[in-house]
Amino acid sequence: MAEQATTHAIMLIGTDARVRWWSPGAERIFGIPSSDMRGQDISKTFIAEDIDRGVPDHEMAVAKASGAAEDDRWMARADGSRFWAGGVLIALRDERGDLLGFGKILRDRTEVREQLDAYRNRLEAAAATDRRKDVFLSTLSHELRNPLAPLSNAAQIIRMTGKTAPELETPLKIIERQIASLQRLVDDLLDVSRIGSGKIELRKEKVALDEVVHSAVETARPAVDGRRHRLEVLLPPTSIIIEADPARLRQVFVNLINNAAKYTPEGGNIWINGTVEGDEVVVHVRDTGVGIPHDVLPRIFELFTQVESSRSQSQGGMGIGLNLVKNLVTLHGGSVQVRSDGENKGSRFTVRLPVEARL
Ligand code: ADP
């Protein structure tokens, strides 16, 4: 076996570190004939840096002490080139336990090493892109927010003068609505980038679930009424108190209700219903809308996921709302799930939060 294995280099080394036997596989892998290697110090097969660091002696000391030394490292061929070797050095002893020498088996693993390096490079490049994306998101959201504040102020001033000519009423309404929708997008972007860099802090307090849900419904009301949906809210009669950041939790439900309104054809139904299950409060936001295809469901909470960009973009979105929902709910120690039976079968989002107490 030792003579015929050409994929492995097999060698016997004396206690003086000199090669006693050198297999044909070793001849092939190192490019050194057995006649040249016999009697030579095994350190000849190590690269210069390892010799300087005392690796050959160390390897023998480890094998001597523990029976075997297993290592992957660069090694040198006769022509000075290197290859990545995976191998083991075994201490050989007689029946009395006296050290006879060492056996070494190794194989050329350069390809594996190169593949690993390529994966590592790809990972590093992806991580760098991810960092650049975070910086970009943060810069973009700040840059977009800056012109929005004066725009919104200007619209308010026009509104407050109360002297808008009747024919300007519609354009002014459009300006106000578009500014509000841009503001929501920019706020979401800003939050996503803050969560990405761990900069969001919850201001938790004891809050009543029904108050949060009702105030979310109020905020999302224009989107719901604008598409003539029927919205029904069903919550338990007793107040459920949870430990939460009311503004952030409202944002979660606003996003879910807005989505239900956006992705449901006009005149649909939206139900919000809440219950307590054990020590969890569970809120479902369900609609009779276009639904979410099976294959997209597992990624629906990932940043920038959109079912079909044309469909979503026509509704004005960037695929960040659900990512925000998930991150905010997770920050609250809760979870969010989605269910949809497919195209046009509606969707159901379920938010679970730890309950504090029931009053
Ligand atoms: P956006 O709505 O801005 O695109 P979201 O993160 O809120 O981003 O939603 C991601 C995608 O999930 C949407 O583009 C849409 O395709 C799908 N989606 C979200 N909510 C619903 C829903 N209630 N019904 C159907 N599809 C939905």
CSV table of C-alpha atoms and ligand atoms in Angstrom, one decimal:
chain,number,residue,atom,x,y,z
A,1,MET,CA,0.0,0.0,0.0
A,2,ALA,CA,2.8,2.4,1.0
A,3,GLU,CA,4.6,1.7,-2.3
A,4,GLN,CA,1.6,1.9,-4.5
A,5,ALA,CA,-0.3,4.9,-3.1
A,6,THR,CA,0.6,7.7,-5.5
A,7,THR,CA,-1.9,10.2,-4.0
A,8,HIS,CA,-0.1,10.1,-0.6
A,9,ALA,CA,3.5,10.8,0.3
A,10,ILE,CA,4.6,8.2,2.9
A,11,MET,CA,7.9,8.3,4.6
A,12,LEU,CA,9.8,6.8,7.5
A,13,ILE,CA,12.0,9.2,9.5
A,14,GLY,CA,14.7,8.2,12.1
A,15,THR,CA,14.9,9.8,15.5
A,16,ASP,CA,17.7,11.9,14.1
A,17,ALA,CA,15.1,13.5,11.7
A,18,ARG,CA,16.8,11.9,8.6
A,19,VAL,CA,14.7,10.2,6.0
A,20,ARG,CA,15.0,6.4,6.0
A,21,TRP,CA,12.4,5.5,3.4
A,22,TRP,CA,10.6,7.7,0.8
A,23,SER,CA,7.6,6.3,-1.1
A,24,PRO,CA,6.9,6.7,-4.8
A,25,GLY,CA,4.0,8.9,-3.8
A,26,ALA,CA,6.5,11.2,-2.0
A,27,GLU,CA,8.7,11.2,-5.1
A,28,ARG,CA,5.8,12.4,-7.2
A,29,ILE,CA,4.4,14.9,-4.7
A,30,PHE,CA,7.7,16.5,-3.7
A,31,GLY,CA,9.4,15.9,-7.1
A,32,ILE,CA,12.4,14.4,-5.3
A,33,PRO,CA,13.7,10.9,-6.1
A,34,SER,CA,14.0,8.5,-3.2
A,35,SER,CA,17.8,8.2,-3.8
A,36,ASP,CA,18.2,11.9,-3.3
A,37,MET,CA,16.1,12.1,-0.1
A,38,ARG,CA,17.3,9.0,1.8
A,39,GLY,CA,19.6,10.2,4.6
A,40,GLN,CA,18.5,13.8,4.2
A,41,ASP,CA,17.0,15.9,7.0
A,42,ILE,CA,13.2,16.0,6.7
A,43,SER,CA,13.3,19.7,7.3
A,44,LYS,CA,14.3,20.0,3.6
A,45,THR,CA,10.6,19.5,2.8
A,46,PHE,CA,9.5,22.4,5.0
A,47,ILE,CA,9.3,26.0,3.8
A,48,ALA,CA,12.0,28.5,5.0
A,49,GLU,CA,9.6,30.4,7.3
A,50,ASP,CA,8.6,27.2,9.1
A,51,ILE,CA,12.2,26.1,9.5
A,52,ASP,CA,13.0,29.5,11.0
A,53,ARG,CA,10.2,29.0,13.4
A,54,GLY,CA,11.4,25.6,14.4
A,55,VAL,CA,8.3,23.8,13.1
A,56,PRO,CA,10.1,20.5,12.1
A,57,ASP,CA,11.5,20.0,15.6
A,58,HIS,CA,8.3,21.0,17.2
A,59,GLU,CA,6.3,18.6,15.1
A,60,MET,CA,8.5,15.7,16.2
A,61,ALA,CA,8.3,16.8,19.8
A,62,VAL,CA,4.5,16.8,19.7
A,63,ALA,CA,4.4,13.3,18.0
A,64,LYS,CA,6.8,12.0,20.6
A,65,ALA,CA,4.8,13.3,23.5
A,66,SER,CA,1.3,12.6,22.2
A,67,GLY,CA,1.7,9.8,19.6
A,68,ALA,CA,0.9,11.9,16.6
A,69,ALA,CA,1.1,15.5,15.3
A,70,GLU,CA,-1.6,16.4,12.8
A,71,ASP,CA,-1.1,19.5,10.8
A,72,ASP,CA,-2.0,21.3,7.6
A,73,ARG,CA,0.7,23.6,6.2
A,74,TRP,CA,2.5,24.9,3.1
A,75,MET,CA,5.5,22.6,2.2
A,76,ALA,CA,8.3,22.9,-0.4
A,77,ARG,CA,8.8,20.9,-3.6
A,78,ALA,CA,12.2,20.3,-5.1
A,79,ASP,CA,11.7,23.1,-7.6
A,80,GLY,CA,11.0,25.6,-4.8
A,81,SER,CA,7.3,25.8,-5.4
A,82,ARG,CA,4.9,25.3,-2.5
A,83,PHE,CA,1.9,23.1,-2.0
A,84,TRP,CA,-0.7,22.9,0.8
A,85,ALA,CA,-0.1,19.6,2.7
A,86,GLY,CA,-2.6,17.9,5.0
A,87,GLY,CA,-0.8,15.2,7.0
A,88,VAL,CA,0.1,13.5,10.1
A,89,LEU,CA,3.4,12.5,11.8
A,90,ILE,CA,3.2,9.4,13.9
A,91,ALA,CA,5.7,8.3,16.5
A,92,LEU,CA,6.7,4.6,16.0
A,93,ARG,CA,7.6,2.6,19.0
A,94,ASP,CA,8.6,-1.0,19.7
A,95,GLU,CA,6.9,-3.4,22.2
A,96,ARG,CA,8.8,-1.9,25.0
A,97,GLY,CA,7.7,1.6,24.1
A,98,ASP,CA,11.1,2.8,22.9
A,99,LEU,CA,11.0,5.3,20.1
A,100,LEU,CA,12.1,3.8,16.7
A,101,GLY,CA,11.4,6.8,14.6
A,102,PHE,CA,8.5,8.5,12.8
A,103,GLY,CA,6.1,7.7,10.0
A,104,LYS,CA,4.7,10.5,8.0
A,105,ILE,CA,1.7,10.5,5.6
A,106,LEU,CA,0.6,13.6,3.7
A,107,ARG,CA,-1.3,14.6,0.7
A,108,ASP,CA,-1.5,17.6,-1.6
A,109,ARG,CA,-4.5,19.6,-0.5
A,110,THR,CA,-3.7,22.8,-2.5
A,111,GLU,CA,-7.0,22.7,-4.3
A,112,VAL,CA,-9.0,22.6,-1.1
A,113,ARG,CA,-6.9,25.3,0.3
A,114,GLU,CA,-7.4,27.5,-2.7
A,115,GLN,CA,-11.2,26.9,-2.6
A,116,LEU,CA,-11.2,27.9,1.1
A,117,ASP,CA,-9.3,31.0,0.3
A,118,ALA,CA,-11.7,31.9,-2.5
A,119,TYR,CA,-14.7,31.4,-0.2
A,120,ARG,CA,-13.0,33.5,2.5
A,121,ASN,CA,-12.3,36.3,0.0
A,122,ARG,CA,-15.9,36.1,-1.2
A,123,LEU,CA,-17.1,36.3,2.4
A,124,GLU,CA,-14.9,39.3,3.2
A,125,ALA,CA,-16.0,41.1,0.0
A,126,ALA,CA,-19.7,40.4,0.9
A,127,ALA,CA,-19.1,41.8,4.5
A,128,ALA,CA,-17.4,44.9,3.0
A,129,THR,CA,-20.4,45.4,0.6
A,130,ASP,CA,-22.7,45.0,3.6
A,131,ARG,CA,-20.8,47.6,5.5
A,132,ARG,CA,-20.9,50.0,2.5
A,133,LYS,CA,-24.6,49.3,2.2
A,134,ASP,CA,-25.1,50.3,5.9
A,135,VAL,CA,-23.2,53.5,5.4
A,136,PHE,CA,-25.0,54.2,2.1
A,137,LEU,CA,-28.4,53.7,3.8
A,138,SER,CA,-27.6,55.9,6.6
A,139,THR,CA,-26.2,58.7,4.4
A,140,LEU,CA,-29.1,58.4,2.0
A,141,SER,CA,-31.8,58.6,4.7
A,142,HIS,CA,-30.2,61.6,6.3
A,143,GLU,CA,-29.7,63.4,2.9
A,144,LEU,CA,-33.3,62.7,2.0
A,145,ARG,CA,-34.7,63.9,5.3
A,146,ASN,CA,-32.9,67.3,5.2
A,147,PRO,CA,-35.0,68.8,2.3
A,148,LEU,CA,-38.2,67.2,3.6
A,149,ALA,CA,-38.5,69.2,6.8
A,150,PRO,CA,-38.5,72.7,5.0
A,151,LEU,CA,-40.9,71.3,2.4
A,152,SER,CA,-43.3,70.1,5.0
A,153,ASN,CA,-43.0,73.5,6.9
A,154,ALA,CA,-43.7,75.4,3.7
A,155,ALA,CA,-46.8,73.3,3.0
A,156,GLN,CA,-48.0,73.9,6.5
A,157,ILE,CA,-47.5,77.7,6.2
A,158,ILE,CA,-49.5,77.7,3.0
A,159,ARG,CA,-52.2,75.8,4.7
A,160,MET,CA,-52.2,78.0,7.8
A,161,THR,CA,-52.7,81.3,5.9
A,162,GLY,CA,-56.1,79.9,5.1
A,163,LYS,CA,-56.2,81.8,1.9
A,164,THR,CA,-55.6,79.1,-0.6
A,165,ALA,CA,-57.4,79.7,-3.8
A,166,PRO,CA,-60.0,77.0,-4.4
A,167,GLU,CA,-58.2,75.7,-7.5
A,168,LEU,CA,-55.1,75.3,-5.4
A,169,GLU,CA,-56.8,73.1,-2.9
A,170,THR,CA,-56.2,69.8,-4.8
A,171,PRO,CA,-52.6,70.5,-5.7
A,172,LEU,CA,-51.9,71.4,-2.1
A,173,LYS,CA,-53.5,68.2,-0.9
A,174,ILE,CA,-51.3,66.2,-3.3
A,175,ILE,CA,-48.2,68.0,-2.0
A,176,GLU,CA,-49.2,67.3,1.6
A,177,ARG,CA,-50.0,63.6,0.9
A,178,GLN,CA,-46.8,63.0,-1.1
A,179,ILE,CA,-44.7,64.7,1.6
A,180,ALA,CA,-46.3,62.6,4.2
A,181,SER,CA,-45.6,59.4,2.2
A,182,LEU,CA,-42.0,60.4,1.5
A,183,GLN,CA,-41.6,61.1,5.2
A,184,ARG,CA,-42.8,57.7,6.1
A,185,LEU,CA,-40.4,56.1,3.6
A,186,VAL,CA,-37.5,58.1,4.9
A,187,ASP,CA,-38.3,57.4,8.5
A,188,ASP,CA,-38.4,53.7,7.8
A,189,LEU,CA,-35.1,53.9,5.9
A,190,LEU,CA,-33.5,55.8,8.8
A,191,ASP,CA,-34.8,53.2,11.3
A,192,VAL,CA,-33.6,50.3,9.2
A,193,SER,CA,-30.1,51.8,9.1
A,194,ARG,CA,-30.3,52.6,12.9
A,195,ILE,CA,-31.3,49.0,13.7
A,196,GLY,CA,-28.5,47.7,11.4
A,197,SER,CA,-26.0,49.6,13.5
A,198,GLY,CA,-27.7,48.8,16.8
A,199,LYS,CA,-28.6,52.4,17.4
A,200,ILE,CA,-32.3,52.0,18.2
A,201,GLU,CA,-33.2,52.0,21.8
A,202,LEU,CA,-36.7,51.2,23.0
A,203,ARG,CA,-38.3,53.5,25.5
A,204,LYS,CA,-40.3,50.8,27.3
A,205,GLU,CA,-43.2,51.6,29.6
A,206,LYS,CA,-46.4,49.8,30.6
A,207,VAL,CA,-48.9,50.3,27.8
A,208,ALA,CA,-52.4,49.0,27.0
A,209,LEU,CA,-52.5,47.0,23.9
A,210,ASP,CA,-55.8,48.4,22.8
A,211,GLU,CA,-54.6,52.0,22.9
A,212,VAL,CA,-51.6,51.1,20.7
A,213,VAL,CA,-53.7,49.2,18.2
A,214,HIS,CA,-56.4,52.0,18.0
A,215,SER,CA,-53.8,54.7,17.6
A,216,ALA,CA,-52.2,52.6,14.8
A,217,VAL,CA,-55.6,52.2,13.1
A,218,GLU,CA,-56.1,55.9,13.3
A,219,THR,CA,-52.7,56.6,11.6
A,220,ALA,CA,-53.4,54.0,8.9
A,221,ARG,CA,-57.0,55.1,8.4
A,222,PRO,CA,-56.4,57.3,5.3
A,223,ALA,CA,-54.8,54.3,3.5
A,224,VAL,CA,-57.7,52.0,4.5
A,225,ASP,CA,-60.5,54.4,3.7
A,226,GLY,CA,-58.7,55.6,0.5
A,227,ARG,CA,-59.2,52.1,-0.9
A,228,ARG,CA,-62.7,51.7,0.6
A,229,HIS,CA,-61.7,48.7,2.8
A,230,ARG,CA,-63.8,47.5,5.7
A,231,LEU,CA,-61.7,47.3,8.8
A,232,GLU,CA,-62.7,45.5,11.9
A,233,VAL,CA,-60.9,45.5,15.2
A,234,LEU,CA,-61.6,42.8,17.8
A,235,LEU,CA,-59.7,42.9,21.1
A,236,PRO,CA,-60.5,41.3,24.4
A,237,PRO,CA,-62.7,43.4,26.7
A,238,THR,CA,-60.2,43.5,29.5
A,239,SER,CA,-57.2,45.7,29.0
A,240,ILE,CA,-53.9,43.9,28.2
A,241,ILE,CA,-50.9,45.6,29.6
A,242,ILE,CA,-47.6,45.0,28.0
A,243,GLU,CA,-44.1,46.4,28.5
A,244,ALA,CA,-43.3,48.1,25.3
A,245,ASP,CA,-42.2,51.3,23.5
A,246,PRO,CA,-45.7,52.6,22.4
A,247,ALA,CA,-44.4,54.6,19.4
A,248,ARG,CA,-42.4,51.6,18.1
A,249,LEU,CA,-45.2,49.2,18.7
A,250,ARG,CA,-47.6,51.5,16.9
A,251,GLN,CA,-45.2,51.7,14.0
A,252,VAL,CA,-45.3,47.8,13.8
A,253,PHE,CA,-49.1,47.8,13.5
A,254,VAL,CA,-49.2,50.8,11.2
A,255,ASN,CA,-46.9,49.1,8.8
A,256,LEU,CA,-48.9,45.9,8.9
A,257,ILE,CA,-52.2,47.7,8.4
A,258,ASN,CA,-50.8,49.9,5.6
A,259,ASN,CA,-49.6,46.8,3.8
A,260,ALA,CA,-52.9,45.1,4.2
A,261,ALA,CA,-54.5,48.2,2.7
A,262,LYS,CA,-51.9,48.4,-0.1
A,263,TYR,CA,-51.9,44.8,-1.1
A,264,THR,CA,-55.7,44.2,-1.1
A,265,PRO,CA,-57.8,45.2,-4.1
A,266,GLU,CA,-60.3,48.0,-3.3
A,267,GLY,CA,-63.2,47.2,-1.2
A,268,GLY,CA,-61.6,44.4,0.7
A,269,ASN,CA,-61.7,43.3,4.3
A,270,ILE,CA,-59.1,43.8,7.0
A,271,TRP,CA,-59.4,42.3,10.4
A,272,ILE,CA,-57.2,43.0,13.5
A,273,ASN,CA,-57.8,40.7,16.3
A,274,GLY,CA,-56.0,40.2,19.6
A,275,THR,CA,-56.0,37.5,22.2
A,276,VAL,CA,-53.9,36.3,25.0
A,277,GLU,CA,-52.4,32.8,24.7
A,278,GLY,CA,-50.6,31.8,27.9
A,279,ASP,CA,-48.1,34.5,28.7
A,280,GLU,CA,-48.2,35.9,25.2
A,281,VAL,CA,-50.4,38.5,23.6
A,282,VAL,CA,-51.1,37.6,20.0
A,283,VAL,CA,-52.3,40.0,17.4
A,284,HIS,CA,-53.4,38.9,13.9
A,285,VAL,CA,-53.6,41.4,11.0
A,286,ARG,CA,-55.5,39.6,8.3
A,287,ASP,CA,-56.6,40.8,4.9
A,288,THR,CA,-58.4,39.4,1.8
A,289,GLY,CA,-55.8,40.7,-0.5
A,290,VAL,CA,-53.4,39.4,-3.2
A,291,GLY,CA,-51.6,37.1,-0.8
A,292,ILE,CA,-47.9,36.1,-0.8
A,293,PRO,CA,-46.6,33.2,-3.0
A,294,HIS,CA,-45.3,30.2,-1.1
A,295,ASP,CA,-41.7,30.5,-2.3
A,296,VAL,CA,-41.4,34.2,-1.1
A,297,LEU,CA,-42.8,33.6,2.4
A,298,PRO,CA,-39.5,32.4,4.0
A,299,ARG,CA,-37.8,35.7,2.9
A,300,ILE,CA,-40.6,38.1,3.3
A,301,PHE,CA,-39.1,39.7,6.4
A,302,GLU,CA,-35.7,40.2,4.8
A,303,LEU,CA,-34.6,43.7,3.8
A,304,PHE,CA,-35.7,44.7,0.2
A,305,THR,CA,-37.8,41.6,-0.4
A,306,GLN,CA,-40.7,42.4,-2.7
A,307,VAL,CA,-43.0,39.8,-4.2
A,308,GLU,CA,-42.9,41.3,-7.6
A,309,SER,CA,-41.2,44.6,-7.9
A,310,SER,CA,-43.7,46.0,-10.5
A,311,ARG,CA,-46.7,45.1,-8.3
A,312,SER,CA,-45.1,46.6,-5.1
A,313,GLN,CA,-43.5,49.6,-6.8
A,314,SER,CA,-46.8,50.6,-8.2
A,315,GLN,CA,-47.9,50.9,-4.6
A,316,GLY,CA,-44.8,52.9,-3.7
A,317,GLY,CA,-42.6,50.8,-1.5
A,318,MET,CA,-39.0,49.7,-1.0
A,319,GLY,CA,-39.4,46.4,0.8
A,320,ILE,CA,-38.2,47.7,4.2
A,321,GLY,CA,-41.5,47.9,6.1
A,322,LEU,CA,-41.7,44.2,7.1
A,323,ASN,CA,-38.0,44.1,7.9
A,324,LEU,CA,-38.6,46.9,10.3
A,325,VAL,CA,-41.7,45.2,11.8
A,326,LYS,CA,-39.6,42.0,12.4
A,327,ASN,CA,-36.7,43.9,14.0
A,328,LEU,CA,-38.9,46.1,16.2
A,329,VAL,CA,-41.0,43.1,17.4
A,330,THR,CA,-37.8,41.1,18.1
A,331,LEU,CA,-36.4,44.1,20.1
A,332,HIS,CA,-39.5,43.8,22.2
A,333,GLY,CA,-38.8,40.1,22.9
A,334,GLY,CA,-41.5,39.0,20.6
A,335,SER,CA,-41.9,37.3,17.2
A,336,VAL,CA,-43.8,37.8,14.0
A,337,GLN,CA,-45.1,35.1,11.6
A,338,VAL,CA,-46.8,35.2,8.3
A,339,ARG,CA,-49.3,32.9,6.6
A,340,SER,CA,-50.8,33.1,3.2
A,341,ASP,CA,-52.6,30.3,1.2
A,342,GLY,CA,-51.3,31.8,-2.0
A,343,GLU,CA,-52.3,34.2,-4.8
A,344,ASN,CA,-55.4,36.2,-4.0
A,345,LYS,CA,-56.1,34.2,-0.9
A,346,GLY,CA,-55.2,37.0,1.5
A,347,SER,CA,-52.4,37.2,4.1
A,348,ARG,CA,-52.2,37.0,7.8
A,349,PHE,CA,-49.4,38.5,9.9
A,350,THR,CA,-49.2,37.4,13.6
A,351,VAL,CA,-47.4,39.4,16.2
A,352,ARG,CA,-46.6,37.8,19.5
A,353,LEU,CA,-45.4,39.7,22.5
A,354,PRO,CA,-44.7,38.8,26.1
A,355,VAL,CA,-47.6,39.9,28.3
A,356,GLU,CA,-47.0,41.9,31.5
A,357,ALA,CA,-50.2,41.6,33.4
A,358,ARG,CA,-54.0,41.6,32.9
A,359,LEU,CA,-56.0,44.3,34.6
B,1,ADP,P1,-43.1,47.5,0.7
B,1,ADP,O1,-44.5,47.3,0.9
B,1,ADP,O2,-42.5,48.8,0.9
B,1,ADP,O3,-42.7,46.9,-0.7
B,1,ADP,P2,-42.7,45.7,2.9
B,1,ADP,O4,-41.4,45.2,3.6
B,1,ADP,O5,-43.7,46.3,3.8
B,1,ADP,O6,-42.3,46.6,1.7
B,1,ADP,O7,-43.3,44.4,2.2
B,1,ADP,C1,-42.5,43.6,1.4
B,1,ADP,C2,-43.3,42.9,0.4
B,1,ADP,O8,-44.2,41.9,0.9
B,1,ADP,C3,-44.2,43.8,-0.4
B,1,ADP,O9,-43.6,44.4,-1.5
B,1,ADP,C4,-45.4,42.9,-0.8
B,1,ADP,O10,-45.0,42.3,-2.0
B,1,ADP,C5,-45.4,41.9,0.3
B,1,ADP,N1,-46.5,42.1,1.2
B,1,ADP,C6,-46.4,42.8,2.4
B,1,ADP,N2,-47.6,42.8,3.1
B,1,ADP,C7,-48.5,42.1,2.3
B,1,ADP,C8,-49.8,41.8,2.4
B,1,ADP,N3,-50.6,42.1,3.5
B,1,ADP,N4,-50.4,41.1,1.4
B,1,ADP,C9,-49.7,40.8,0.3
B,1,ADP,N5,-48.4,41.0,0.1
B,1,ADP,C10,-47.8,41.7,1.1
